[in-house]
Short mmCIF file of C-alpha atoms in Angstrom, two decimals:
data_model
loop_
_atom_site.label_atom_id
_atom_site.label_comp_id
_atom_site.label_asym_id
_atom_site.label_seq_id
_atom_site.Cartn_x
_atom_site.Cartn_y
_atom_site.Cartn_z
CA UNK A 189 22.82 10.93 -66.17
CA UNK A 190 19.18 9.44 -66.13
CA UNK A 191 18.55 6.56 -63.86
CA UNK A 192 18.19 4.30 -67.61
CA UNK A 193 21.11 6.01 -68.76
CA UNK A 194 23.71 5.34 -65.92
CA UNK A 195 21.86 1.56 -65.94
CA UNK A 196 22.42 1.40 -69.33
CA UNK A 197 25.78 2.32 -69.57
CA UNK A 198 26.67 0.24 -66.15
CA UNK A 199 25.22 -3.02 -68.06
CA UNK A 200 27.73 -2.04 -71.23
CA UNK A 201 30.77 -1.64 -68.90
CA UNK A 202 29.65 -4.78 -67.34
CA UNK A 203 28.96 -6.83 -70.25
CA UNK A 204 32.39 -5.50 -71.96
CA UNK A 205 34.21 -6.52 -69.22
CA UNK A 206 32.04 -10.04 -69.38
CA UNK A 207 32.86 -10.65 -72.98
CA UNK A 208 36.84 -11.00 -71.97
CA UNK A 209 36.21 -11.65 -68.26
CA UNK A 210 34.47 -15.00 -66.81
CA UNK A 211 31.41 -14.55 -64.96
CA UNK A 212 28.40 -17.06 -63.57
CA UNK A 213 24.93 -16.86 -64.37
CA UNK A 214 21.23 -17.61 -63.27
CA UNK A 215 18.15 -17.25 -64.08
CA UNK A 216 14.81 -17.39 -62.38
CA UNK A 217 13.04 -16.39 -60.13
CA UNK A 218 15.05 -13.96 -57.63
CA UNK A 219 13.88 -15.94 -54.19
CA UNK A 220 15.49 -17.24 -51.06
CA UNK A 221 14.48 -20.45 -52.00
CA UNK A 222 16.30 -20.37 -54.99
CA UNK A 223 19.65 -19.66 -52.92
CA UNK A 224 20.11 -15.92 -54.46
CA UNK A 225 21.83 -15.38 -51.42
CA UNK A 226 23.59 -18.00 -51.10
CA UNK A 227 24.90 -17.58 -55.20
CA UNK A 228 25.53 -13.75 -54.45
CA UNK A 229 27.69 -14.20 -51.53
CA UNK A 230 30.04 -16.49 -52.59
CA UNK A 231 30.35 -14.17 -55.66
CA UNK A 232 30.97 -11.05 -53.36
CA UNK A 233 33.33 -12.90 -51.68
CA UNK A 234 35.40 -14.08 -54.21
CA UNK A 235 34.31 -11.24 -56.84
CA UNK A 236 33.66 -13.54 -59.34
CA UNK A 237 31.19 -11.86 -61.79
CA UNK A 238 27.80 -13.05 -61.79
CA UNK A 239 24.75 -12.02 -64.16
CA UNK A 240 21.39 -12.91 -62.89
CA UNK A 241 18.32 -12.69 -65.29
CA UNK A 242 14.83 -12.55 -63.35
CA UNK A 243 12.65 -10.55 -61.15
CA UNK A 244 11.34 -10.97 -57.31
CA UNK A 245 12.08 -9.75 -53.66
CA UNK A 246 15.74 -10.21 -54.12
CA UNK A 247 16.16 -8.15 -57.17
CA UNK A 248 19.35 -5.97 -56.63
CA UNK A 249 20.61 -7.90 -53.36
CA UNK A 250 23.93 -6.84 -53.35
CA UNK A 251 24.37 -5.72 -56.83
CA UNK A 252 27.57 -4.26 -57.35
CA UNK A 253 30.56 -3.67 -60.05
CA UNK A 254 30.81 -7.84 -60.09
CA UNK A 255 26.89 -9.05 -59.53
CA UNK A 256 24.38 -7.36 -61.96
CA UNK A 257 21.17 -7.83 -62.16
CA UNK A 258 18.84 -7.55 -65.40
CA UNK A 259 15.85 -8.00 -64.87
CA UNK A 260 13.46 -10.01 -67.46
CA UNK A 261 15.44 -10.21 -70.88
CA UNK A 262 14.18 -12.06 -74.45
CA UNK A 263 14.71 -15.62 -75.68
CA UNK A 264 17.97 -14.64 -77.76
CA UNK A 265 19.52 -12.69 -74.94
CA UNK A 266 18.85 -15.23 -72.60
CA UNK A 267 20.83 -17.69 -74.59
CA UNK A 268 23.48 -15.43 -75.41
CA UNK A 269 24.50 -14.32 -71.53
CA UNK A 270 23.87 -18.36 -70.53
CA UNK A 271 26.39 -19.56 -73.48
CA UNK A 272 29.05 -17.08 -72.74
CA UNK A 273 29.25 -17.94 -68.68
CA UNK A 274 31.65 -20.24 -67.63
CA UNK A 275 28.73 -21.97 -65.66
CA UNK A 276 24.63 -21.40 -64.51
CA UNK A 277 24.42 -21.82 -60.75
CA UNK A 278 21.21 -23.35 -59.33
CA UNK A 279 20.41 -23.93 -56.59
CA UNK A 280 16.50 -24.52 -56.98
CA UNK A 281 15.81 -27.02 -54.25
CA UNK A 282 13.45 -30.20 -54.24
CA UNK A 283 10.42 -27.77 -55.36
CA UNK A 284 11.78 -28.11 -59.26
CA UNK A 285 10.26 -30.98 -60.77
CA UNK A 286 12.18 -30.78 -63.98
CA UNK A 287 15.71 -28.71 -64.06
CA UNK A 288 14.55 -27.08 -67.44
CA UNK A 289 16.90 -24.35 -66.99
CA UNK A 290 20.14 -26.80 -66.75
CA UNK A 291 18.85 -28.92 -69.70
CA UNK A 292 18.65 -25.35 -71.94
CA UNK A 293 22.50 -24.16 -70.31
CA UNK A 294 23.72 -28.24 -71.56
CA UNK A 295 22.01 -27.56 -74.59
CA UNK A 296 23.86 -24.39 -75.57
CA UNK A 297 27.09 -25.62 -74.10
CA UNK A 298 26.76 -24.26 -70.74
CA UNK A 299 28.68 -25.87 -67.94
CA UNK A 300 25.63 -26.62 -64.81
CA UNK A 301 26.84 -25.99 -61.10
CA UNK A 302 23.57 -27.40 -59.05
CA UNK A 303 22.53 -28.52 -55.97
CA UNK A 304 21.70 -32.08 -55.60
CA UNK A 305 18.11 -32.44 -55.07
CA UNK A 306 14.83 -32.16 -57.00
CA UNK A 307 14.37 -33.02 -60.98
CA UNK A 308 17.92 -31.33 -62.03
CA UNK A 309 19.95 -34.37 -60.95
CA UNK A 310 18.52 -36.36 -63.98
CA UNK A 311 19.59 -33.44 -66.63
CA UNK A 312 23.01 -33.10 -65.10
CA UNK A 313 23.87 -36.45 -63.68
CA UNK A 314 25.66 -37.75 -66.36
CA UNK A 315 26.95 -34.50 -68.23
CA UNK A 316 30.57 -33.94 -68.73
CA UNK A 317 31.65 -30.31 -67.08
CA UNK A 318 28.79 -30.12 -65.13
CA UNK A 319 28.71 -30.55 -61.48
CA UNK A 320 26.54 -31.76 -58.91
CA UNK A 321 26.77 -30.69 -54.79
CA UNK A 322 25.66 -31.33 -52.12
CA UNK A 323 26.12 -28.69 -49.93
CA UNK A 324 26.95 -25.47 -49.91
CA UNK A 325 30.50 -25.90 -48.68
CA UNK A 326 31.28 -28.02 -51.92
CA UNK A 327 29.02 -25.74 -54.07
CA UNK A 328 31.87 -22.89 -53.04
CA UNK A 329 34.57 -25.05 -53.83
CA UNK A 330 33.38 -26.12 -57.22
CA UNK A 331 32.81 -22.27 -58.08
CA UNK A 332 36.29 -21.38 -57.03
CA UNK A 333 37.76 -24.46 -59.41
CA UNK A 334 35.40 -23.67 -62.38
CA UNK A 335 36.44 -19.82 -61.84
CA UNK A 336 39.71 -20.36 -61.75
CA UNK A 337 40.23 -22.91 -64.53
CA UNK A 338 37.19 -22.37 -66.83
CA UNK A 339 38.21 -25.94 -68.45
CA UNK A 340 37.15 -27.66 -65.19
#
């Protein structure tokens, strides 16, 4: 197959296996900073699924049949992969003024796993399901619970 075709069909497989199966999500900008790393490896450890929308030098960092990556995608999808995940994971650090992100997964029922610093804590302080860590020893543990029992 073409390299679009076998992405194509990978992203079906994935996505039909996502609409029964629990996975995480993020989206933004595919950076260090952001803790892509950090997000992926817990995921490859655990193989939880994880969908991550957004484009930079981490693009495809350990993609594999549980961590896809798609790139830029419209409004509606956007919403659509973010409501069906059992949680967004960010990890966006004290450079995000505003966690505008985590205020659009709350608004579309979304649970919010985030780190504890920067303009997110005031969108997720206070929301029921959502979780705030501070560090990435608890931001583990929190994904295991959520994974396990999406009605964390």
């Amino acid at each position: 197959c073409s390299s679009s075709e076998c992405r194509s069909a990978f992203i079906t497989d994935f996505l039909r296996k996502s609409s029964t199966a629990k996975y995480f999500f993020y989206i933004g900008r595919l950076e260090e900073y952001k803790g892509i790393k950090v997000i992926v490896d817990i995921c490859e450890k655990y193989k939880f699924n994880l969908i991550l929308v957004g484009q930079g030098p981490l693009y495809n960092y350990k993609a594999s049949s549980n961590i896809l990556y798609l790139g830029f995608v419209d409004e509606v999808l956007k919403f659509e992969y973010m409501r069906k995940a059992i949680a967004l994971v960010t990890l966006g650090g004290e450079r995000e003024e505003y966690g505008l992100t985590a205020k659009e997964a709350i608004l579309v029922g979304c649970k919010v796993i985030a780190l504890k610093v920067g303009g997110v804590i005031e969108v997720v302080e206070n929301e029921k399901g959502s979780f705030l860590v501070e560090s990435i020893a608890e931001l583990e543990s929190v994904m295991k619970k959520v994974y396990e029992n999406a009605e964390y």
